[in-house]
Amino acid sequence: MLTIADQKTRLGEAARSFLASSRKMLIDGQWVAAQSGRTIDVVDPATGLVLVDVPGGGAADVDRAVAAARRAFEGAWSGFRPVQRERLLLKLADLLEANADELAELETIDNGKLLMMSRHADLTLAIDSLRYMAGWATKIEGTTITPSFSYVPPGMEFTSQTLREPVGVVGQIIPWNFPLVMAIWKIAPALAAGCTVILKPAEDTPLTALRLGELVCEAGFPDGVVNIVTGDAEPGVALVDHPGVDKIAFTGSTEVGQIIQRRAADSMKRLSLELGGKSPVVILKDADVGMAVQGAAQAVFFNHGQVCTAGSRLFVERPIYDAVMEGLAEVANSFALGSGFDSETQMGPLISAKQRDRVQGFLETGRKEGGRLLAGGSPVEGGGFFFRPAVFADTRPDMTIYREEIFGPVLSATPFDDVDTAVRLANDSIYGLGASVWTNNLSLANRVVRKLKAGNVWVNCHNLLDPAVPFGGYRMSGYGSELGHAARDLYTESKSVTTLLS
Ligand code: NAP
Ligand code: MG
């Protein structure tokens, strides 16, 4: 059976020495333990064994971090010119690039994802995103308006303008599926806008956030601009409740997003919420079957299905339904499961025992409710949190696996007979995050695209994200688009100023 020692032999010197160091959290430029003395275990999902521990931060730590972020926001950081903020972010990107192998290894041992994906997908996207966001620091602009004020006496002249100002101290709470990318998507636009931040990584994956904290210090950001408080939900709750926090930026489940929205109601903290999904993949009958099978498999199985835009509901037009389902069952059965460090591995473990049991529970419910299981379902021996990718055919909208976000490699598929029905089925969800359409008929694709209720729609591809393209949800998938031009507005407030000229 795979052991932690086996896993560690796959790490380079830098990652090994990071794990051997005492991992504290970053508050006000200092590396500190939790004031309570508490720690939380960091588990390697490929073995199910404890790798190291990190501080288990709580409300007292958040309090210190918020005070530090406030001092920095009103002090040193406010004196930084936009171009200085840009340069620091670019320097941080260079440091990420210089340490990319180490960061990728830490991501793989902490999260379980394939090393090849950590290195070539996560790290590349994190670095590109930092560089893209760095550019916004010098491009935050307002507008100039000539107001009419037709009710004031003639002869008086005014000019109005809008200023975009940083929102202030931001609490940022992130999930475990793309730990470093999520951290960068949160801190980079906030820092570009001139905010200061307290980042709370997921309990299951704190390692790359802490290594990122070291690189933030090395880049030369002033103390208190970036604070990183590790722990379970407690520091997250403390951030949401803290009167000194101006905004919460959250990525995670819809359930926790709703809790945050309720708790922030009294203070009217600014919120941006990137939440769950149950994204439809719609394959029309003229699509190339081979391409559609590969596309639909990638849409749902990428990152072991632990993707908020996972294409977990598949709709296939009847004439090609059987061929597509057969192809998908074959792909699902062919996945080699194993350690993310192994070059033969095609799918790593799920994040935790809790997550694996949850996904297993959905599988059993799917069977009971009458789904036809074409692949997956058998248990995997060994200590890690492995789960065989599963494909259900003939699922119906009243089934739990059709409606609820599973966040694991489980596909539910449904045939359809006409495009209007496909659109109706695709939109029959509380969520609206991702969707894709597969067809060679681009005019039809564009008609479908316009009818889909989702914030991110792909045509003949799925799950492709880029820092220049806004990303956000419709409906219960949240609000407050990240990335692209939208990022500029996410961490600024608009102030209108009117001046009497004469
Ligand atoms: P989660 O349970 O909602 O947790 C997300 C983060 O919130 C974690 O850091 C968590 O801490 C913290 N948290 C938990 N309870 C909290 C509370 N009451 N107040 C404040 N913070 C709290 O989600 P997850 O299981 O980590 O991630 C999976 C979910 O994230 C899925 O639903 C997925 O769709 C969604 N997701 C969405 C996007 C997107 O962009 N839309 C991207 C990725 C993931 P702990 O880790 O200690 O629990
Ligand atoms: Mg872990």
Tab-separated table of C-alpha atoms in Angstrom, residues 46-499:
chain	number	residue	atom	x	y	z
A	46	ALA	CA	-3.622	9.519	-1.995
A	47	THR	CA	-2.721	7.666	1.223
A	48	GLY	CA	-5.323	8.997	3.648
A	49	LEU	CA	-2.485	9.693	6.107
A	50	VAL	CA	-1.508	12.840	7.973
A	51	LEU	CA	1.284	14.681	6.212
A	52	VAL	CA	1.909	17.710	8.446
A	53	ASP	CA	-0.130	20.183	10.465
A	54	VAL	CA	-0.832	23.895	10.190
A	55	PRO	CA	-2.204	26.442	12.667
A	56	GLY	CA	-5.907	26.141	13.438
A	57	GLY	CA	-6.710	29.842	13.403
A	58	GLY	CA	-9.730	31.296	15.197
A	59	ALA	CA	-11.530	34.550	15.887
A	60	ALA	CA	-8.627	36.029	17.895
A	61	ASP	CA	-6.236	35.469	14.980
A	62	VAL	CA	-8.700	36.972	12.517
A	63	ASP	CA	-9.001	39.977	14.799
A	64	ARG	CA	-5.235	40.562	14.649
A	65	ALA	CA	-5.166	40.019	10.897
A	66	VAL	CA	-8.008	42.489	10.317
A	67	ALA	CA	-6.262	45.109	12.469
A	68	ALA	CA	-3.042	44.592	10.495
A	69	ALA	CA	-4.874	44.783	7.166
A	70	ARG	CA	-6.598	48.010	8.279
A	71	ARG	CA	-3.292	49.604	9.337
A	72	ALA	CA	-1.725	48.631	6.023
A	73	PHE	CA	-4.743	49.869	4.058
A	74	GLU	CA	-4.693	53.252	5.740
A	75	GLY	CA	-0.912	53.403	6.023
A	76	ALA	CA	1.908	52.102	3.873
A	77	TRP	CA	-0.188	50.487	1.122
A	78	SER	CA	-2.242	53.612	0.415
A	79	GLY	CA	0.993	55.422	-0.468
A	80	PHE	CA	1.869	52.921	-3.187
A	81	ARG	CA	1.335	54.270	-6.669
A	82	PRO	CA	-0.585	52.073	-9.103
A	83	VAL	CA	2.589	51.255	-11.007
A	84	GLN	CA	4.261	50.160	-7.772
A	85	ARG	CA	1.396	47.791	-7.045
A	86	GLU	CA	1.663	46.499	-10.596
A	87	ARG	CA	5.395	45.869	-10.227
A	88	LEU	CA	4.957	43.992	-6.955
A	89	LEU	CA	2.313	41.741	-8.507
A	90	LEU	CA	4.562	41.095	-11.500
A	91	LYS	CA	7.408	40.261	-9.137
A	92	LEU	CA	5.165	37.840	-7.297
A	93	ALA	CA	4.310	36.228	-10.658
A	94	ASP	CA	8.041	35.844	-11.401
A	95	LEU	CA	8.533	34.223	-7.996
A	96	LEU	CA	5.682	31.812	-8.654
A	97	GLU	CA	7.259	30.923	-11.962
A	98	ALA	CA	10.680	30.407	-10.378
A	99	ASN	CA	9.137	28.105	-7.751
A	100	ALA	CA	6.529	26.473	-9.979
A	101	ASP	CA	7.841	22.912	-9.645
A	102	GLU	CA	7.790	23.096	-5.867
A	103	LEU	CA	4.327	24.687	-5.769
A	104	ALA	CA	2.972	22.042	-8.160
A	105	GLU	CA	4.354	19.236	-5.989
A	106	LEU	CA	2.837	20.778	-2.858
A	107	GLU	CA	-0.500	21.121	-4.656
A	108	THR	CA	-0.439	17.483	-5.716
A	109	ILE	CA	0.458	16.069	-2.317
A	110	ASP	CA	-2.135	18.276	-0.618
A	111	ASN	CA	-5.014	17.999	-3.100
A	112	GLY	CA	-4.331	14.697	-4.893
A	113	LYS	CA	-4.564	16.080	-8.441
A	114	LEU	CA	-2.170	14.872	-11.129
A	115	LEU	CA	1.255	16.500	-10.972
A	116	MET	CA	1.071	17.152	-14.698
A	117	MET	CA	-2.165	19.107	-14.142
A	118	SER	CA	-0.800	20.974	-11.116
A	119	ARG	CA	2.276	22.009	-13.062
A	120	HIS	CA	0.784	22.725	-16.486
A	121	ALA	CA	-2.789	23.763	-15.731
A	122	ASP	CA	-2.947	25.199	-12.192
A	123	LEU	CA	0.461	26.869	-12.055
A	124	THR	CA	0.206	28.251	-15.584
A	125	LEU	CA	-3.244	29.685	-14.911
A	126	ALA	CA	-2.142	31.121	-11.553
A	127	ILE	CA	0.879	32.857	-13.089
A	128	ASP	CA	-1.054	34.135	-16.140
A	129	SER	CA	-3.769	35.423	-13.820
A	130	LEU	CA	-1.299	37.302	-11.616
A	131	ARG	CA	0.256	38.991	-14.635
A	132	TYR	CA	-3.134	39.840	-16.119
A	133	MET	CA	-4.395	41.307	-12.819
A	134	ALA	CA	-1.145	43.241	-12.267
A	135	GLY	CA	-2.059	45.236	-15.376
A	136	TRP	CA	-5.360	46.420	-13.877
A	137	ALA	CA	-3.506	48.334	-11.135
A	138	THR	CA	-2.667	51.076	-13.656
A	139	LYS	CA	-5.989	50.932	-15.497
A	140	ILE	CA	-8.536	51.768	-12.830
A	141	GLU	CA	-10.449	54.722	-14.231
A	142	GLY	CA	-13.549	56.750	-13.602
A	143	THR	CA	-15.616	58.837	-16.015
A	144	THR	CA	-16.334	62.529	-16.602
A	145	ILE	CA	-19.940	63.593	-17.038
A	146	THR	CA	-21.555	66.912	-17.916
A	147	PRO	CA	-24.730	66.909	-15.804
A	148	SER	CA	-27.821	68.902	-16.792
A	149	PHE	CA	-29.325	69.729	-13.380
A	150	SER	CA	-32.207	71.300	-15.291
A	151	TYR	CA	-33.896	72.335	-12.017
A	152	VAL	CA	-31.072	74.771	-11.002
A	153	PRO	CA	-31.078	78.391	-12.276
A	154	PRO	CA	-29.642	78.899	-15.750
A	155	GLY	CA	-26.058	80.032	-15.999
A	156	MET	CA	-24.709	77.697	-13.342
A	157	GLU	CA	-22.210	75.194	-14.702
A	158	PHE	CA	-21.177	71.894	-13.171
A	159	THR	CA	-18.958	68.959	-13.943
A	160	SER	CA	-19.281	65.490	-12.462
A	161	GLN	CA	-16.855	62.625	-12.319
A	162	THR	CA	-16.695	59.138	-10.908
A	163	LEU	CA	-13.743	57.923	-8.890
A	164	ARG	CA	-13.085	54.237	-8.343
A	165	GLU	CA	-11.702	53.666	-4.881
A	166	PRO	CA	-10.511	50.440	-3.240
A	167	VAL	CA	-13.248	48.848	-1.154
A	168	GLY	CA	-10.867	48.428	1.807
A	169	VAL	CA	-10.095	45.380	3.929
A	170	VAL	CA	-11.266	42.199	2.201
A	171	GLY	CA	-11.838	38.751	3.715
A	172	GLN	CA	-11.319	36.055	1.079
A	173	ILE	CA	-12.511	32.503	1.676
A	174	ILE	CA	-11.619	29.769	-0.809
A	175	PRO	CA	-12.252	26.050	-1.482
A	176	TRP	CA	-9.897	23.123	-1.950
A	177	ASN	CA	-10.336	22.146	-5.602
A	178	PHE	CA	-7.866	24.607	-7.180
A	179	PRO	CA	-6.164	25.927	-4.048
A	180	LEU	CA	-3.443	28.113	-5.557
A	181	VAL	CA	-5.496	29.340	-8.523
A	182	MET	CA	-8.313	30.306	-6.150
A	183	ALA	CA	-5.860	32.140	-3.889
A	184	ILE	CA	-4.476	34.118	-6.839
A	185	TRP	CA	-7.918	34.866	-8.290
A	186	LYS	CA	-8.787	36.351	-4.927
A	187	ILE	CA	-5.688	38.265	-3.857
A	188	ALA	CA	-4.442	39.559	-7.239
A	189	PRO	CA	-7.409	41.748	-8.298
A	190	ALA	CA	-7.870	42.978	-4.718
A	191	LEU	CA	-4.220	44.046	-4.433
A	192	ALA	CA	-4.295	45.584	-7.931
A	193	ALA	CA	-7.237	47.719	-6.771
A	194	GLY	CA	-5.362	48.840	-3.644
A	195	CYS	CA	-7.201	46.702	-1.082
A	196	THR	CA	-5.591	44.676	1.691
A	197	VAL	CA	-6.629	41.091	2.305
A	198	ILE	CA	-7.059	38.283	4.791
A	199	LEU	CA	-7.084	34.983	2.901
A	200	LYS	CA	-8.649	31.894	4.499
A	201	PRO	CA	-7.654	28.767	2.551
A	202	ALA	CA	-9.714	25.583	2.781
A	203	GLU	CA	-8.968	23.386	5.753
A	204	ASP	CA	-8.152	20.502	3.392
A	205	THR	CA	-5.567	22.370	1.288
A	206	PRO	CA	-3.646	25.073	3.133
A	207	LEU	CA	-0.129	24.311	1.859
A	208	THR	CA	0.256	26.303	-1.359
A	209	ALA	CA	-1.427	29.331	0.250
A	210	LEU	CA	1.233	29.291	2.978
A	211	ARG	CA	4.043	28.926	0.438
A	212	LEU	CA	2.443	31.775	-1.521
A	213	GLY	CA	2.604	33.824	1.695
A	214	GLU	CA	6.361	33.312	1.806
A	215	LEU	CA	6.646	34.520	-1.782
A	216	VAL	CA	4.468	37.553	-0.959
A	217	CYS	CA	6.992	38.453	1.757
A	218	GLU	CA	9.910	37.830	-0.607
A	219	ALA	CA	8.338	40.066	-3.264
A	220	GLY	CA	8.345	42.934	-0.751
A	221	PHE	CA	4.660	43.666	-0.081
A	222	PRO	CA	4.386	45.796	3.087
A	223	ASP	CA	3.413	44.007	6.309
A	224	GLY	CA	-0.332	43.475	6.698
A	225	VAL	CA	-1.219	43.849	2.999
A	226	VAL	CA	-1.644	40.080	2.648
A	227	ASN	CA	-2.552	38.016	5.709
A	228	ILE	CA	-3.176	34.287	5.552
A	229	VAL	CA	-5.134	32.619	8.334
A	230	THR	CA	-5.387	28.829	8.129
A	231	GLY	CA	-7.980	26.741	9.940
A	232	ASP	CA	-11.408	25.201	9.601
A	233	ALA	CA	-14.620	27.170	9.133
A	234	GLU	CA	-14.080	29.201	12.341
A	235	PRO	CA	-11.791	31.881	10.867
A	236	GLY	CA	-14.156	32.074	7.876
A	237	VAL	CA	-17.102	32.779	10.155
A	238	ALA	CA	-15.008	35.298	12.107
A	239	LEU	CA	-14.157	37.163	8.894
A	240	VAL	CA	-17.805	37.310	7.846
A	241	ASP	CA	-18.830	38.641	11.272
A	242	HIS	CA	-15.942	41.078	11.747
A	243	PRO	CA	-17.002	44.749	11.690
A	244	GLY	CA	-13.546	45.735	10.396
A	245	VAL	CA	-13.959	43.770	7.155
A	246	ASP	CA	-15.427	45.797	4.270
A	247	LYS	CA	-16.012	42.962	1.841
A	248	ILE	CA	-16.155	39.172	1.724
A	249	ALA	CA	-15.137	37.426	-1.480
A	250	PHE	CA	-16.153	33.789	-1.234
A	251	THR	CA	-15.788	30.763	-3.467
A	252	GLY	CA	-17.391	27.567	-2.221
A	253	SER	CA	-20.704	25.820	-1.859
A	254	THR	CA	-24.068	27.487	-2.365
A	255	GLU	CA	-25.025	26.329	1.127
A	256	VAL	CA	-22.179	28.264	2.803
A	257	GLY	CA	-22.737	31.182	0.392
A	258	GLN	CA	-26.295	31.444	1.710
A	259	ILE	CA	-25.055	31.377	5.318
A	260	ILE	CA	-22.580	34.160	4.510
A	261	GLN	CA	-25.228	36.256	2.783
A	262	ARG	CA	-27.528	35.952	5.813
A	263	ARG	CA	-24.772	36.761	8.303
A	264	ALA	CA	-23.618	39.769	6.319
A	265	ALA	CA	-27.136	41.202	6.024
A	266	ASP	CA	-26.928	43.482	9.059
A	267	SER	CA	-23.537	44.987	8.292
A	268	MET	CA	-24.207	45.134	4.529
A	269	LYS	CA	-20.663	44.079	3.851
A	270	ARG	CA	-19.922	43.904	0.157
A	271	LEU	CA	-20.156	40.335	-1.087
A	272	SER	CA	-19.074	38.434	-4.138
A	273	LEU	CA	-20.091	34.792	-4.200
A	274	GLU	CA	-18.810	32.143	-6.596
A	275	LEU	CA	-20.892	29.098	-5.690
A	276	GLY	CA	-21.891	25.643	-6.828
A	277	GLY	CA	-23.190	24.321	-10.112
A	278	LYS	CA	-24.799	21.437	-11.957
A	279	SER	CA	-23.710	22.368	-15.423
A	280	PRO	CA	-25.407	20.887	-18.498
A	281	VAL	CA	-23.574	19.538	-21.538
A	282	VAL	CA	-25.859	19.487	-24.588
A	283	ILE	CA	-24.812	17.302	-27.528
A	284	LEU	CA	-26.794	17.814	-30.734
A	285	LYS	CA	-27.247	14.999	-33.233
A	286	ASP	CA	-24.919	16.423	-35.884
A	287	ALA	CA	-21.943	16.545	-33.483
A	288	ASP	CA	-18.922	14.357	-34.146
A	289	VAL	CA	-19.502	11.419	-31.769
A	290	GLY	CA	-15.817	10.820	-30.974
A	291	MET	CA	-15.212	14.484	-30.179
A	292	ALA	CA	-18.411	14.728	-28.156
A	293	VAL	CA	-17.481	11.671	-26.065
A	294	GLN	CA	-14.023	13.043	-25.283
A	295	GLY	CA	-15.496	16.472	-24.605
A	296	ALA	CA	-18.251	15.226	-22.316
A	297	ALA	CA	-15.770	13.012	-20.428
A	298	GLN	CA	-13.386	15.908	-19.921
A	299	ALA	CA	-16.274	18.179	-18.906
A	300	VAL	CA	-17.297	15.936	-16.006
A	301	PHE	CA	-14.123	14.057	-15.049
A	302	PHE	CA	-11.549	16.875	-15.179
A	303	ASN	CA	-10.002	17.375	-11.715
A	304	HIS	CA	-11.922	14.223	-10.642
A	305	GLY	CA	-15.218	16.029	-11.077
A	306	GLN	CA	-14.272	18.456	-8.333
A	307	VAL	CA	-14.900	21.501	-10.499
A	308	CYS	CA	-17.655	24.041	-9.923
A	309	THR	CA	-18.400	24.081	-13.676
A	310	ALA	CA	-18.215	20.264	-14.023
A	311	GLY	CA	-20.500	19.144	-16.851
A	312	SER	CA	-22.328	16.738	-14.576
A	313	ARG	CA	-25.660	16.676	-16.470
A	314	LEU	CA	-25.405	15.378	-20.018
A	315	PHE	CA	-28.152	15.734	-22.632
A	316	VAL	CA	-27.717	13.860	-25.893
A	317	GLU	CA	-30.019	14.019	-28.926
A	318	ARG	CA	-31.661	10.620	-29.363
A	319	PRO	CA	-30.076	9.442	-32.663
A	320	ILE	CA	-26.558	9.457	-31.172
A	321	TYR	CA	-27.452	8.816	-27.508
A	322	ASP	CA	-26.498	5.118	-27.413
A	323	ALA	CA	-23.208	5.670	-29.226
A	324	VAL	CA	-22.228	8.535	-26.925
A	325	MET	CA	-23.166	6.573	-23.790
A	326	GLU	CA	-21.221	3.561	-24.934
A	327	GLY	CA	-18.176	5.749	-25.592
A	328	LEU	CA	-18.451	7.442	-22.207
A	329	ALA	CA	-18.735	4.134	-20.329
A	330	GLU	CA	-15.600	2.979	-22.103
A	331	VAL	CA	-13.681	6.152	-21.204
A	332	ALA	CA	-14.834	5.991	-17.566
A	333	ASN	CA	-13.820	2.341	-17.240
A	334	SER	CA	-10.413	3.031	-18.735
A	335	PHE	CA	-9.174	5.546	-16.133
A	336	ALA	CA	-6.071	4.398	-14.262
A	337	LEU	CA	-6.464	5.497	-10.626
A	338	GLY	CA	-3.426	6.234	-8.480
A	339	SER	CA	-1.091	8.746	-6.902
A	340	GLY	CA	-0.965	12.062	-8.723
A	341	PHE	CA	2.824	11.701	-8.799
A	342	ASP	CA	2.642	8.559	-10.904
A	343	SER	CA	2.982	9.294	-14.616
A	344	GLU	CA	0.585	6.427	-15.502
A	345	THR	CA	-2.178	7.800	-13.286
A	346	GLN	CA	-5.137	9.342	-15.125
A	347	MET	CA	-7.246	10.135	-12.072
A	348	GLY	CA	-6.070	10.819	-8.522
A	349	PRO	CA	-8.017	10.504	-5.262
A	350	LEU	CA	-10.912	12.683	-4.140
A	351	ILE	CA	-10.034	15.323	-1.579
A	352	SER	CA	-11.116	13.588	1.643
A	353	ALA	CA	-12.793	10.541	3.134
A	354	LYS	CA	-15.826	12.727	3.801
A	355	GLN	CA	-16.034	13.740	0.142
A	356	ARG	CA	-15.560	10.163	-1.092
A	357	ASP	CA	-18.315	8.917	1.231
A	358	ARG	CA	-20.574	11.736	0.089
A	359	VAL	CA	-19.997	10.882	-3.576
A	360	GLN	CA	-20.530	7.172	-2.814
A	361	GLY	CA	-23.825	8.111	-1.142
A	362	PHE	CA	-24.991	9.858	-4.333
A	363	LEU	CA	-24.053	6.772	-6.329
A	364	GLU	CA	-26.234	4.582	-4.152
A	365	THR	CA	-29.118	7.052	-4.262
A	366	GLY	CA	-28.788	7.170	-8.057
A	367	ARG	CA	-29.108	3.412	-8.264
A	368	LYS	CA	-32.066	3.313	-5.894
A	369	GLU	CA	-33.862	6.031	-7.826
A	370	GLY	CA	-33.562	4.025	-11.042
A	371	GLY	CA	-30.492	5.407	-12.807
A	372	ARG	CA	-28.860	2.890	-15.152
A	373	LEU	CA	-25.206	2.636	-14.035
A	374	LEU	CA	-22.964	2.047	-17.067
A	375	ALA	CA	-19.574	2.492	-15.372
A	376	GLY	CA	-18.117	2.842	-11.878
A	377	GLY	CA	-19.585	1.812	-8.581
A	378	SER	CA	-17.069	-0.762	-7.449
A	379	PRO	CA	-14.946	0.108	-4.407
A	380	VAL	CA	-11.203	0.803	-4.682
A	381	GLU	CA	-8.834	-1.046	-2.342
A	382	GLY	CA	-6.150	0.840	-0.429
A	383	GLY	CA	-5.869	3.719	1.977
A	384	GLY	CA	-6.430	6.732	-0.282
A	385	PHE	CA	-9.739	8.384	-1.088
A	386	PHE	CA	-10.119	6.859	-4.554
A	387	PHE	CA	-13.398	6.601	-6.392
A	388	ARG	CA	-14.057	5.061	-9.801
A	389	PRO	CA	-15.642	7.507	-12.248
A	390	ALA	CA	-19.311	6.682	-12.724
A	391	VAL	CA	-21.737	7.109	-15.607
A	392	PHE	CA	-25.512	6.949	-15.190
A	393	ALA	CA	-27.759	6.693	-18.232
A	394	ASP	CA	-31.482	7.501	-18.446
A	395	THR	CA	-31.600	9.863	-15.497
A	396	ARG	CA	-34.711	11.965	-14.962
A	397	PRO	CA	-35.179	15.468	-13.538
A	398	ASP	CA	-36.818	14.100	-10.379
A	399	MET	CA	-33.675	12.151	-9.397
A	400	THR	CA	-31.321	13.404	-6.711
A	401	ILE	CA	-28.216	12.796	-8.868
A	402	TYR	CA	-29.736	14.963	-11.604
A	403	ARG	CA	-30.492	17.881	-9.286
A	404	GLU	CA	-27.795	18.047	-6.606
A	405	GLU	CA	-24.186	19.053	-7.009
A	406	ILE	CA	-22.086	15.935	-6.363
A	407	PHE	CA	-18.641	17.499	-6.831
A	408	GLY	CA	-17.144	14.181	-7.832
A	409	PRO	CA	-16.728	12.087	-11.007
A	410	VAL	CA	-20.381	11.118	-11.499
A	411	LEU	CA	-22.205	11.826	-14.740
A	412	SER	CA	-25.958	11.662	-15.213
A	413	ALA	CA	-27.175	11.484	-18.794
A	414	THR	CA	-30.590	12.005	-20.376
A	415	PRO	CA	-31.669	11.714	-24.025
A	416	PHE	CA	-33.765	14.388	-25.775
A	417	ASP	CA	-35.747	14.569	-29.008
A	418	ASP	CA	-35.690	18.254	-29.922
A	419	VAL	CA	-33.582	21.297	-29.152
A	420	ASP	CA	-36.298	23.157	-27.235
A	421	THR	CA	-36.602	20.221	-24.843
A	422	ALA	CA	-32.824	20.162	-24.391
A	423	VAL	CA	-32.824	23.850	-23.457
A	424	ARG	CA	-35.714	23.370	-21.046
A	425	LEU	CA	-33.968	20.416	-19.359
A	426	ALA	CA	-30.623	22.234	-19.263
A	427	ASN	CA	-32.224	25.230	-17.546
A	428	ASP	CA	-34.157	23.072	-15.083
A	429	SER	CA	-31.787	23.659	-12.156
A	430	ILE	CA	-31.369	26.045	-9.246
A	431	TYR	CA	-27.831	26.677	-10.527
A	432	GLY	CA	-26.502	28.614	-13.501
A	433	LEU	CA	-22.736	28.415	-13.604
A	434	GLY	CA	-21.504	26.599	-16.719
A	435	ALA	CA	-22.994	24.963	-19.814
A	436	SER	CA	-21.724	23.662	-23.132
A	437	VAL	CA	-23.219	22.942	-26.535
A	438	TRP	CA	-21.696	20.476	-28.971
A	439	THR	CA	-22.616	20.783	-32.644
A	440	ASN	CA	-21.211	21.646	-36.046
A	441	ASN	CA	-24.161	23.952	-36.682
A	442	LEU	CA	-22.854	27.234	-35.301
A	443	SER	CA	-25.980	29.236	-35.977
A	444	LEU	CA	-28.013	26.708	-33.990
A	445	ALA	CA	-25.307	26.714	-31.297
A	446	ASN	CA	-25.628	30.474	-30.986
A	447	ARG	CA	-29.383	30.276	-30.642
A	448	VAL	CA	-28.996	27.707	-27.852
A	449	VAL	CA	-26.242	29.757	-26.166
A	450	ARG	CA	-28.603	32.709	-25.864
A	451	LYS	CA	-31.298	30.597	-24.219
A	452	LEU	CA	-29.091	28.930	-21.611
A	453	LYS	CA	-29.294	30.368	-18.106
A	454	ALA	CA	-25.628	30.174	-17.163
A	455	GLY	CA	-22.806	32.623	-16.572
A	456	ASN	CA	-20.240	30.690	-18.628
A	457	VAL	CA	-21.194	28.896	-21.834
A	458	TRP	CA	-18.816	27.008	-24.096
A	459	VAL	CA	-19.353	25.786	-27.662
A	460	ASN	CA	-17.533	22.559	-28.595
A	461	CYS	CA	-15.367	22.856	-25.483
A	462	HIS	CA	-15.939	22.994	-21.702
A	463	ASN	CA	-14.139	24.125	-18.505
A	464	LEU	CA	-11.789	26.524	-20.314
A	465	LEU	CA	-11.022	29.537	-18.141
A	466	ASP	CA	-8.755	32.485	-18.819
A	467	PRO	CA	-7.976	35.554	-16.709
A	468	ALA	CA	-9.161	37.844	-19.541
A	469	VAL	CA	-12.633	36.254	-19.722
A	470	PRO	CA	-15.124	37.195	-16.964
A	471	PHE	CA	-16.246	34.279	-14.808
A	472	GLY	CA	-19.365	34.227	-12.682
A	473	GLY	CA	-22.694	32.594	-12.053
A	474	TYR	CA	-26.395	33.098	-12.716
A	475	ARG	CA	-29.051	32.174	-10.159
A	476	MET	CA	-27.847	30.170	-7.111
A	477	SER	CA	-24.338	29.882	-8.537
A	478	GLY	CA	-23.700	33.319	-7.074
A	479	TYR	CA	-22.959	36.863	-8.213
A	480	GLY	CA	-20.044	39.225	-8.679
A	481	SER	CA	-18.079	38.165	-11.747
A	482	GLU	CA	-14.345	37.563	-11.339
A	483	LEU	CA	-11.662	37.888	-14.040
A	484	GLY	CA	-11.606	40.059	-17.155
A	485	HIS	CA	-12.854	43.645	-16.971
A	486	ALA	CA	-15.230	42.525	-14.236
A	487	ALA	CA	-12.270	42.086	-11.863
A	488	ARG	CA	-11.662	45.821	-11.885
A	489	ASP	CA	-15.057	46.576	-10.401
A	490	LEU	CA	-15.041	43.692	-7.927
A	491	TYR	CA	-12.765	45.406	-5.403
A	492	THR	CA	-13.603	49.064	-5.992
A	493	GLU	CA	-16.470	51.335	-5.036
A	494	SER	CA	-17.663	54.124	-7.294
A	495	LYS	CA	-17.756	57.637	-5.867
A	496	SER	CA	-19.574	60.375	-7.775
A	497	VAL	CA	-18.166	63.902	-7.399
A	498	THR	CA	-19.892	67.034	-8.643
A	499	THR	CA	-18.153	70.419	-8.789
